[in-house]
Amino acid sequence: MNSTVTGRAFIGSFTENAGRGVIAASVDDGTGALTVLGATDAVPNPSFLAAAPGGPLYAVSETDDGAVAAFDVTDTAPRLIGSPVRVGADGPTHLALADGHVATANYTSGSVSVLPVRASDGGLGAPVAVLQHRGGGPVQDRQEGPHAHQVKRDPSGRWLLSVDLGTDSVWVYALDPATGAVRGQGESPLRAGSGPRHLTFHPAGAHAYVINELEPTLTVCRWNGESGSLESLGETSLLPDGDRTETFGSEVVVAPDARFIWAATRGHDSISVFTLDRAGEKPELVTTVGCGGRWPRDLALDPTGRRLYAANERSGDVTWFDIDAGTGVPRRAGSLEAPAASCVVFT
């Protein structure tokens, strides 16, 4: 089969650890291979990215004076649209697009910021809301206060969710698309000390899967898109029985057909492979495979759902895997050098 370059990927990285900033790469549809097109270090520590369909790319600047930036990606190297905009909080570590706005999860401050997107050029305005979380958890050196680690829209588009590692909970907000006004809906508690990091939704929208950082587990939740509430149903280990490797969950991905779940773990440096029952409530660990490097900070499916990409921060690479359609087990297919890689997104 002839290889054809059909898409683009963008890689975020930590410039303070010799990363190149935001890297643009072509994606070979036949092999999954990434080829660098260009890069920019115009923003320090662009650790997480979000791509607007057919439009700009957005990146947090994970620094003490946290900011978010918009990039034009019509050329080979991303180009800043205007100047980075302060989010009114410290250490933004994740972001999401939501109804003409960009929302950031600010880890150090334990808050969520909402900034408007200019219709004219995709650039950003000053925050219209900064939502402060409250509380903490039992792990004193990691949960002395709130630490918002992710912000994500739910499948219905009605709600904005923020996963907070420090408070062992998921905060739910309603966002008015016209004004950017945000209304707090509630806080859904998870097990104390689990340290939730990220979540993803079942394709049908009625369940969510939360990967925990402070304990190597995956929490299955029921999601009510009418009331905006999340209910924990139970946990599953990310590691095989008896494996006591110190490990920290980072990212979880669900197959488009909902047959498999993949979860990345740092320390064990692996991808956990789960099968999922038809109801979406009982993931079963099948195996773990090496992540292709060290410290997989992010895990992403390509748009076809045929390949997984792991951003391995400490080995400085992005490794891609072909997924066995029958078993869901990833098989290493190649890698690209990317120092301090932290995130991969596709357009």
CSV table of C-alpha atoms in Angstrom, one decimal:
chain,number,residue,atom,x,y,z
A,1,MET,CA,0.0,0.0,0.0
A,2,ASN,CA,1.3,3.4,-0.9
A,3,SER,CA,1.7,5.9,1.9
A,4,THR,CA,-0.1,9.2,1.6
A,5,VAL,CA,0.4,12.3,3.8
A,6,THR,CA,-3.2,13.3,4.6
A,7,GLY,CA,-3.2,15.1,8.0
A,8,ARG,CA,-1.3,17.1,10.5
A,9,ALA,CA,-0.4,16.7,14.2
A,10,PHE,CA,0.9,19.2,16.7
A,11,ILE,CA,3.1,18.3,19.6
A,12,GLY,CA,3.4,20.4,22.8
A,13,SER,CA,6.6,20.3,24.9
A,14,PHE,CA,8.3,21.9,27.9
A,15,THR,CA,10.8,24.5,26.6
A,16,GLU,CA,12.4,24.7,30.1
A,17,ASN,CA,13.5,21.2,29.5
A,18,ALA,CA,14.9,21.7,26.0
A,19,GLY,CA,11.6,21.2,24.2
A,20,ARG,CA,11.0,23.0,20.9
A,21,GLY,CA,7.7,24.5,22.0
A,22,VAL,CA,4.9,23.7,19.6
A,23,ILE,CA,5.9,21.3,16.8
A,24,ALA,CA,3.9,20.9,13.6
A,25,ALA,CA,4.2,17.5,11.8
A,26,SER,CA,2.6,15.8,8.8
A,27,VAL,CA,0.9,12.4,9.3
A,28,ASP,CA,1.4,9.6,6.8
A,29,ASP,CA,-1.9,7.9,6.5
A,30,GLY,CA,-0.4,4.6,5.4
A,31,THR,CA,2.2,4.2,8.2
A,32,GLY,CA,1.2,6.7,10.8
A,33,ALA,CA,4.7,8.3,10.6
A,34,LEU,CA,5.2,11.8,11.8
A,35,THR,CA,7.5,14.2,9.9
A,36,VAL,CA,8.4,17.6,11.4
A,37,LEU,CA,7.3,20.6,9.3
A,38,GLY,CA,8.2,23.4,11.6
A,39,ALA,CA,8.2,24.6,15.3
A,40,THR,CA,7.9,27.7,17.4
A,41,ASP,CA,9.1,28.4,20.9
A,42,ALA,CA,7.3,31.8,21.0
A,43,VAL,CA,5.5,30.6,24.2
A,44,PRO,CA,7.2,29.0,27.1
A,45,ASN,CA,6.1,25.5,28.1
A,46,PRO,CA,3.2,25.0,25.8
A,47,SER,CA,2.4,21.7,27.6
A,48,PHE,CA,-1.1,21.2,26.3
A,49,LEU,CA,-2.8,22.0,23.0
A,50,ALA,CA,-6.3,22.2,21.6
A,51,ALA,CA,-7.1,22.5,17.9
A,52,ALA,CA,-10.2,24.2,16.5
A,53,PRO,CA,-11.6,22.3,13.5
A,54,GLY,CA,-10.4,24.2,10.4
A,55,GLY,CA,-9.1,27.0,12.6
A,56,PRO,CA,-6.4,28.1,15.0
A,57,LEU,CA,-4.4,26.0,17.5
A,58,TYR,CA,-4.5,27.0,21.2
A,59,ALA,CA,-1.8,26.3,23.8
A,60,VAL,CA,-1.4,26.9,27.5
A,61,SER,CA,1.8,28.4,28.8
A,62,GLU,CA,2.4,26.3,31.9
A,63,THR,CA,4.3,28.9,33.9
A,64,ASP,CA,3.9,30.8,37.2
A,65,ASP,CA,2.4,33.7,35.4
A,66,GLY,CA,0.2,31.4,33.3
A,67,ALA,CA,-1.1,32.4,29.9
A,68,VAL,CA,-2.8,30.9,26.8
A,69,ALA,CA,-1.9,31.6,23.2
A,70,ALA,CA,-3.6,31.3,19.8
A,71,PHE,CA,-1.6,30.1,16.7
A,72,ASP,CA,-2.3,30.3,13.0
A,73,VAL,CA,-1.4,26.9,11.6
A,74,THR,CA,-1.9,27.5,7.9
A,75,ASP,CA,1.9,27.5,7.3
A,76,THR,CA,4.5,24.9,8.1
A,77,ALA,CA,5.4,26.5,11.5
A,78,PRO,CA,2.7,27.7,13.9
A,79,ARG,CA,2.5,31.6,14.1
A,80,LEU,CA,1.2,33.5,17.1
A,81,ILE,CA,-2.1,35.4,16.6
A,82,GLY,CA,-1.5,38.5,18.8
A,83,SER,CA,0.2,38.1,22.1
A,84,PRO,CA,-0.3,35.4,24.8
A,85,VAL,CA,-3.1,36.4,27.2
A,86,ARG,CA,-2.8,36.0,31.0
A,87,VAL,CA,-5.4,33.6,32.5
A,88,GLY,CA,-5.5,35.3,35.9
A,89,ALA,CA,-4.0,32.2,37.6
A,90,ASP,CA,-0.8,30.2,37.9
A,91,GLY,CA,0.3,27.0,36.1
A,92,PRO,CA,-2.4,26.4,33.5
A,93,THR,CA,-1.9,22.7,32.5
A,94,HIS,CA,-4.9,21.9,30.2
A,95,LEU,CA,-7.4,23.7,28.0
A,96,ALA,CA,-10.6,23.1,26.0
A,97,LEU,CA,-12.7,24.9,23.4
A,98,ALA,CA,-16.2,25.7,24.5
A,99,ASP,CA,-18.8,27.8,22.5
A,100,GLY,CA,-16.6,30.6,21.3
A,101,HIS,CA,-14.4,30.5,24.4
A,102,VAL,CA,-11.2,28.8,25.6
A,103,ALA,CA,-11.2,27.3,29.1
A,104,THR,CA,-8.0,26.5,31.0
A,105,ALA,CA,-7.4,24.3,34.0
A,106,ASN,CA,-4.9,26.0,36.3
A,107,TYR,CA,-3.1,23.4,38.3
A,108,THR,CA,-1.1,25.6,40.7
A,109,SER,CA,-4.0,28.0,41.5
A,110,GLY,CA,-6.6,25.3,41.5
A,111,SER,CA,-9.0,27.2,39.2
A,112,VAL,CA,-10.6,27.3,35.8
A,113,SER,CA,-10.3,30.4,33.6
A,114,VAL,CA,-12.6,31.2,30.6
A,115,LEU,CA,-11.4,33.5,27.8
A,116,PRO,CA,-13.4,34.7,24.7
A,117,VAL,CA,-12.2,33.8,21.2
A,118,ARG,CA,-12.3,36.7,18.7
A,119,ALA,CA,-14.5,35.8,15.7
A,120,SER,CA,-12.3,38.0,13.4
A,121,ASP,CA,-9.0,36.1,13.7
A,122,GLY,CA,-9.3,33.4,16.4
A,123,GLY,CA,-7.3,35.4,18.9
A,124,LEU,CA,-8.1,35.6,22.6
A,125,GLY,CA,-9.5,38.3,24.9
A,126,ALA,CA,-9.0,38.8,28.6
A,127,PRO,CA,-10.7,36.2,31.0
A,128,VAL,CA,-14.4,36.7,31.5
A,129,ALA,CA,-14.3,34.3,34.5
A,130,VAL,CA,-11.8,32.7,36.9
A,131,LEU,CA,-13.5,30.0,38.9
A,132,GLN,CA,-11.7,29.1,42.1
A,133,HIS,CA,-11.9,25.5,43.5
A,134,ARG,CA,-11.9,24.9,47.3
A,135,GLY,CA,-10.7,22.0,49.4
A,136,GLY,CA,-8.0,19.5,49.6
A,137,GLY,CA,-7.2,15.8,50.2
A,138,PRO,CA,-5.4,13.4,52.4
A,139,VAL,CA,-2.1,13.2,50.5
A,140,GLN,CA,-0.4,16.1,52.2
A,141,ASP,CA,2.4,16.8,49.7
A,142,ARG,CA,0.1,16.7,46.7
A,143,GLN,CA,-3.4,17.7,48.0
A,144,GLU,CA,-2.7,20.6,50.3
A,145,GLY,CA,-5.2,22.5,48.2
A,146,PRO,CA,-7.1,22.4,44.9
A,147,HIS,CA,-5.2,21.5,41.7
A,148,ALA,CA,-7.3,21.6,38.6
A,149,HIS,CA,-5.7,19.3,36.1
A,150,GLN,CA,-8.2,19.1,33.2
A,151,VAL,CA,-11.1,20.9,31.7
A,152,LYS,CA,-13.4,19.2,29.2
A,153,ARG,CA,-16.8,19.7,27.6
A,154,ASP,CA,-19.3,16.9,28.0
A,155,PRO,CA,-20.8,15.2,24.9
A,156,SER,CA,-24.1,17.1,25.1
A,157,GLY,CA,-22.2,20.4,25.0
A,158,ARG,CA,-24.2,21.7,28.0
A,159,TRP,CA,-21.5,21.3,30.6
A,160,LEU,CA,-17.9,22.1,31.4
A,161,LEU,CA,-16.1,19.7,33.6
A,162,SER,CA,-12.9,20.2,35.6
A,163,VAL,CA,-11.0,17.3,37.1
A,164,ASP,CA,-9.2,18.4,40.3
A,165,LEU,CA,-6.4,16.2,41.6
A,166,GLY,CA,-6.2,18.2,44.9
A,167,THR,CA,-9.8,17.9,45.9
A,168,ASP,CA,-10.4,14.4,44.6
A,169,SER,CA,-13.4,15.6,42.7
A,170,VAL,CA,-14.9,16.7,39.4
A,171,TRP,CA,-16.3,20.2,39.3
A,172,VAL,CA,-19.2,20.9,36.9
A,173,TYR,CA,-20.1,24.2,35.3
A,174,ALA,CA,-22.7,25.5,32.9
A,175,LEU,CA,-21.3,28.0,30.3
A,176,ASP,CA,-23.5,30.6,28.5
A,177,PRO,CA,-22.1,30.6,24.9
A,178,ALA,CA,-23.3,34.2,24.3
A,179,THR,CA,-21.6,35.9,27.2
A,180,GLY,CA,-19.1,33.4,28.6
A,181,ALA,CA,-20.9,33.6,32.0
A,182,VAL,CA,-20.3,30.5,34.0
A,183,ARG,CA,-22.6,29.0,36.6
A,184,GLY,CA,-21.4,26.4,39.1
A,185,GLN,CA,-23.5,23.3,38.9
A,186,GLY,CA,-21.8,21.1,41.6
A,187,GLU,CA,-18.9,19.1,42.7
A,188,SER,CA,-18.9,15.3,42.2
A,189,PRO,CA,-16.6,13.5,44.8
A,190,LEU,CA,-14.3,10.6,44.0
A,191,ARG,CA,-12.4,8.4,46.4
A,192,ALA,CA,-10.2,10.4,48.8
A,193,GLY,CA,-6.5,10.2,48.0
A,194,SER,CA,-7.1,8.8,44.4
A,195,GLY,CA,-5.9,12.1,42.8
A,196,PRO,CA,-8.0,12.2,39.7
A,197,ARG,CA,-6.1,13.7,36.7
A,198,HIS,CA,-8.1,13.4,33.4
A,199,LEU,CA,-11.4,11.9,32.2
A,200,THR,CA,-12.9,10.9,28.9
A,201,PHE,CA,-16.4,9.9,27.9
A,202,HIS,CA,-17.9,6.7,26.5
A,203,PRO,CA,-19.0,7.4,22.9
A,204,ALA,CA,-22.6,7.0,23.9
A,205,GLY,CA,-22.2,9.8,26.5
A,206,ALA,CA,-23.7,8.1,29.6
A,207,HIS,CA,-20.4,7.1,31.2
A,208,ALA,CA,-17.0,8.6,31.9
A,209,TYR,CA,-13.6,7.1,32.8
A,210,VAL,CA,-11.3,9.0,35.2
A,211,ILE,CA,-7.6,8.1,35.3
A,212,ASN,CA,-6.1,8.7,38.7
A,213,GLU,CA,-2.6,10.0,39.3
A,214,LEU,CA,-1.9,9.3,43.0
A,215,GLU,CA,-3.1,5.7,42.8
A,216,PRO,CA,-2.8,3.6,39.6
A,217,THR,CA,-6.6,3.1,39.1
A,218,LEU,CA,-9.3,3.9,36.6
A,219,THR,CA,-12.6,5.1,38.0
A,220,VAL,CA,-15.8,4.3,36.1
A,221,CYS,CA,-18.5,6.9,36.5
A,222,ARG,CA,-22.1,7.3,35.4
A,223,TRP,CA,-22.7,10.7,33.7
A,224,ASN,CA,-26.1,12.4,33.7
A,225,GLY,CA,-26.1,15.0,31.0
A,226,GLU,CA,-29.5,16.3,32.1
A,227,SER,CA,-28.5,17.2,35.6
A,228,GLY,CA,-24.8,17.6,35.1
A,229,SER,CA,-23.9,15.1,37.7
A,230,LEU,CA,-21.2,12.4,37.9
A,231,GLU,CA,-21.5,9.2,40.0
A,232,SER,CA,-18.6,6.9,40.8
A,233,LEU,CA,-19.4,3.2,40.1
A,234,GLY,CA,-16.1,1.6,41.0
A,235,GLU,CA,-12.4,1.4,40.2
A,236,THR,CA,-10.1,-0.9,38.3
A,237,SER,CA,-6.3,-1.2,38.6
A,238,LEU,CA,-4.1,0.0,35.8
A,239,LEU,CA,-1.6,-2.7,36.6
A,240,PRO,CA,-1.7,-6.5,36.7
A,241,ASP,CA,-2.4,-8.2,40.0
A,242,GLY,CA,0.7,-8.2,42.2
A,243,ASP,CA,2.5,-5.5,40.3
A,244,ARG,CA,3.6,-2.9,42.8
A,245,THR,CA,5.6,-0.6,40.5
A,246,GLU,CA,5.3,3.0,41.6
A,247,THR,CA,3.3,4.5,38.8
A,248,PHE,CA,1.2,7.6,38.1
A,249,GLY,CA,-1.7,7.5,35.6
A,250,SER,CA,-1.6,10.3,33.0
A,251,GLU,CA,-4.2,9.8,30.2
A,252,VAL,CA,-7.1,7.6,29.2
A,253,VAL,CA,-8.6,7.1,25.7
A,254,VAL,CA,-11.7,5.2,24.6
A,255,ALA,CA,-12.0,3.5,21.2
A,256,PRO,CA,-14.6,5.0,18.8
A,257,ASP,CA,-16.6,1.8,18.9
A,258,ALA,CA,-16.3,1.6,22.7
A,259,ARG,CA,-14.7,-1.9,22.7
A,260,PHE,CA,-11.4,-0.9,24.2
A,261,ILE,CA,-9.9,1.6,26.7
A,262,TRP,CA,-6.2,2.5,26.8
A,263,ALA,CA,-4.5,4.2,29.7
A,264,ALA,CA,-1.0,5.6,30.0
A,265,THR,CA,1.1,5.2,33.2
A,266,ARG,CA,4.3,6.9,34.1
A,267,GLY,CA,6.8,5.0,36.2
A,268,HIS,CA,5.5,1.7,34.9
A,269,ASP,CA,5.9,3.4,31.5
A,270,SER,CA,3.2,1.4,29.8
A,271,ILE,CA,-0.1,1.5,28.1
A,272,SER,CA,-2.8,-0.5,29.9
A,273,VAL,CA,-5.3,-2.2,27.5
A,274,PHE,CA,-8.9,-2.8,28.7
A,275,THR,CA,-11.8,-4.5,27.0
A,276,LEU,CA,-15.1,-2.9,27.8
A,277,ASP,CA,-18.5,-4.5,28.2
A,278,ARG,CA,-21.5,-3.4,26.2
A,279,ALA,CA,-23.0,-1.4,29.1
A,280,GLY,CA,-19.7,0.5,29.4
A,281,GLU,CA,-19.4,-0.1,33.2
A,282,LYS,CA,-16.9,-3.0,33.5
A,283,PRO,CA,-13.5,-2.5,32.0
A,284,GLU,CA,-11.3,-5.6,32.2
A,285,LEU,CA,-7.5,-5.3,32.1
A,286,VAL,CA,-6.1,-7.5,29.3
A,287,THR,CA,-2.5,-6.6,29.2
A,288,THR,CA,0.1,-3.8,29.4
A,289,VAL,CA,2.5,-2.9,26.7
A,290,GLY,CA,5.6,-0.6,26.8
A,291,CYS,CA,4.9,3.0,25.9
A,292,GLY,CA,8.0,3.1,23.6
A,293,GLY,CA,9.9,5.4,25.9
A,294,ARG,CA,9.8,6.9,29.4
A,295,TRP,CA,7.2,8.9,31.2
A,296,PRO,CA,4.2,8.9,28.8
A,297,ARG,CA,2.5,12.2,29.7
A,298,ASP,CA,-0.1,12.0,27.0
A,299,LEU,CA,-1.9,9.4,24.9
A,300,ALA,CA,-4.0,10.2,21.8
A,301,LEU,CA,-5.9,8.4,19.1
A,302,ASP,CA,-5.4,9.5,15.5
A,303,PRO,CA,-8.6,10.6,13.7
A,304,THR,CA,-9.1,7.2,12.1
A,305,GLY,CA,-9.0,5.4,15.4
A,306,ARG,CA,-6.4,2.9,14.1
A,307,ARG,CA,-3.3,4.2,15.9
A,308,LEU,CA,-2.3,5.4,19.3
A,309,TYR,CA,0.4,8.1,19.9
A,310,ALA,CA,2.3,8.4,23.2
A,311,ALA,CA,4.1,11.6,24.1
A,312,ASN,CA,7.0,10.3,26.2
A,313,GLU,CA,8.3,13.3,28.2
A,314,ARG,CA,11.5,12.0,29.8
A,315,SER,CA,12.8,10.0,26.8
A,316,GLY,CA,11.9,12.9,24.5
A,317,ASP,CA,9.9,11.2,21.8
A,318,VAL,CA,6.4,10.6,20.4
A,319,THR,CA,5.9,6.9,19.7
A,320,TRP,CA,3.0,5.5,17.5
A,321,PHE,CA,1.3,2.2,17.6
A,322,ASP,CA,-0.9,0.2,15.2
A,323,ILE,CA,-3.9,-1.2,17.1
A,324,ASP,CA,-4.9,-4.8,16.6
A,325,ALA,CA,-8.6,-4.5,15.5
A,326,GLY,CA,-9.5,-7.8,17.2
A,327,THR,CA,-7.7,-7.5,20.5
A,328,GLY,CA,-7.1,-3.8,20.9
A,329,VAL,CA,-3.4,-4.4,21.7
A,330,PRO,CA,-1.1,-1.7,20.4
A,331,ARG,CA,2.0,-2.7,18.4
A,332,ARG,CA,4.9,-0.2,18.2
A,333,ALA,CA,5.3,1.1,14.7
A,334,GLY,CA,7.7,4.1,14.9
A,335,SER,CA,8.8,7.2,16.8
A,336,LEU,CA,9.8,10.8,16.4
A,337,GLU,CA,12.3,12.6,18.5
A,338,ALA,CA,10.6,15.4,20.4
A,339,PRO,CA,12.4,16.5,23.5
A,340,ALA,CA,10.2,17.0,26.6
A,341,ALA,CA,7.1,16.0,24.7
A,342,SER,CA,3.9,16.5,26.7
A,343,CYS,CA,0.9,16.4,24.3
A,344,VAL,CA,-0.2,15.3,20.8
A,345,VAL,CA,-3.3,16.6,19.0
A,346,PHE,CA,-4.5,16.1,15.4
A,347,THR,CA,-6.3,18.1,12.8
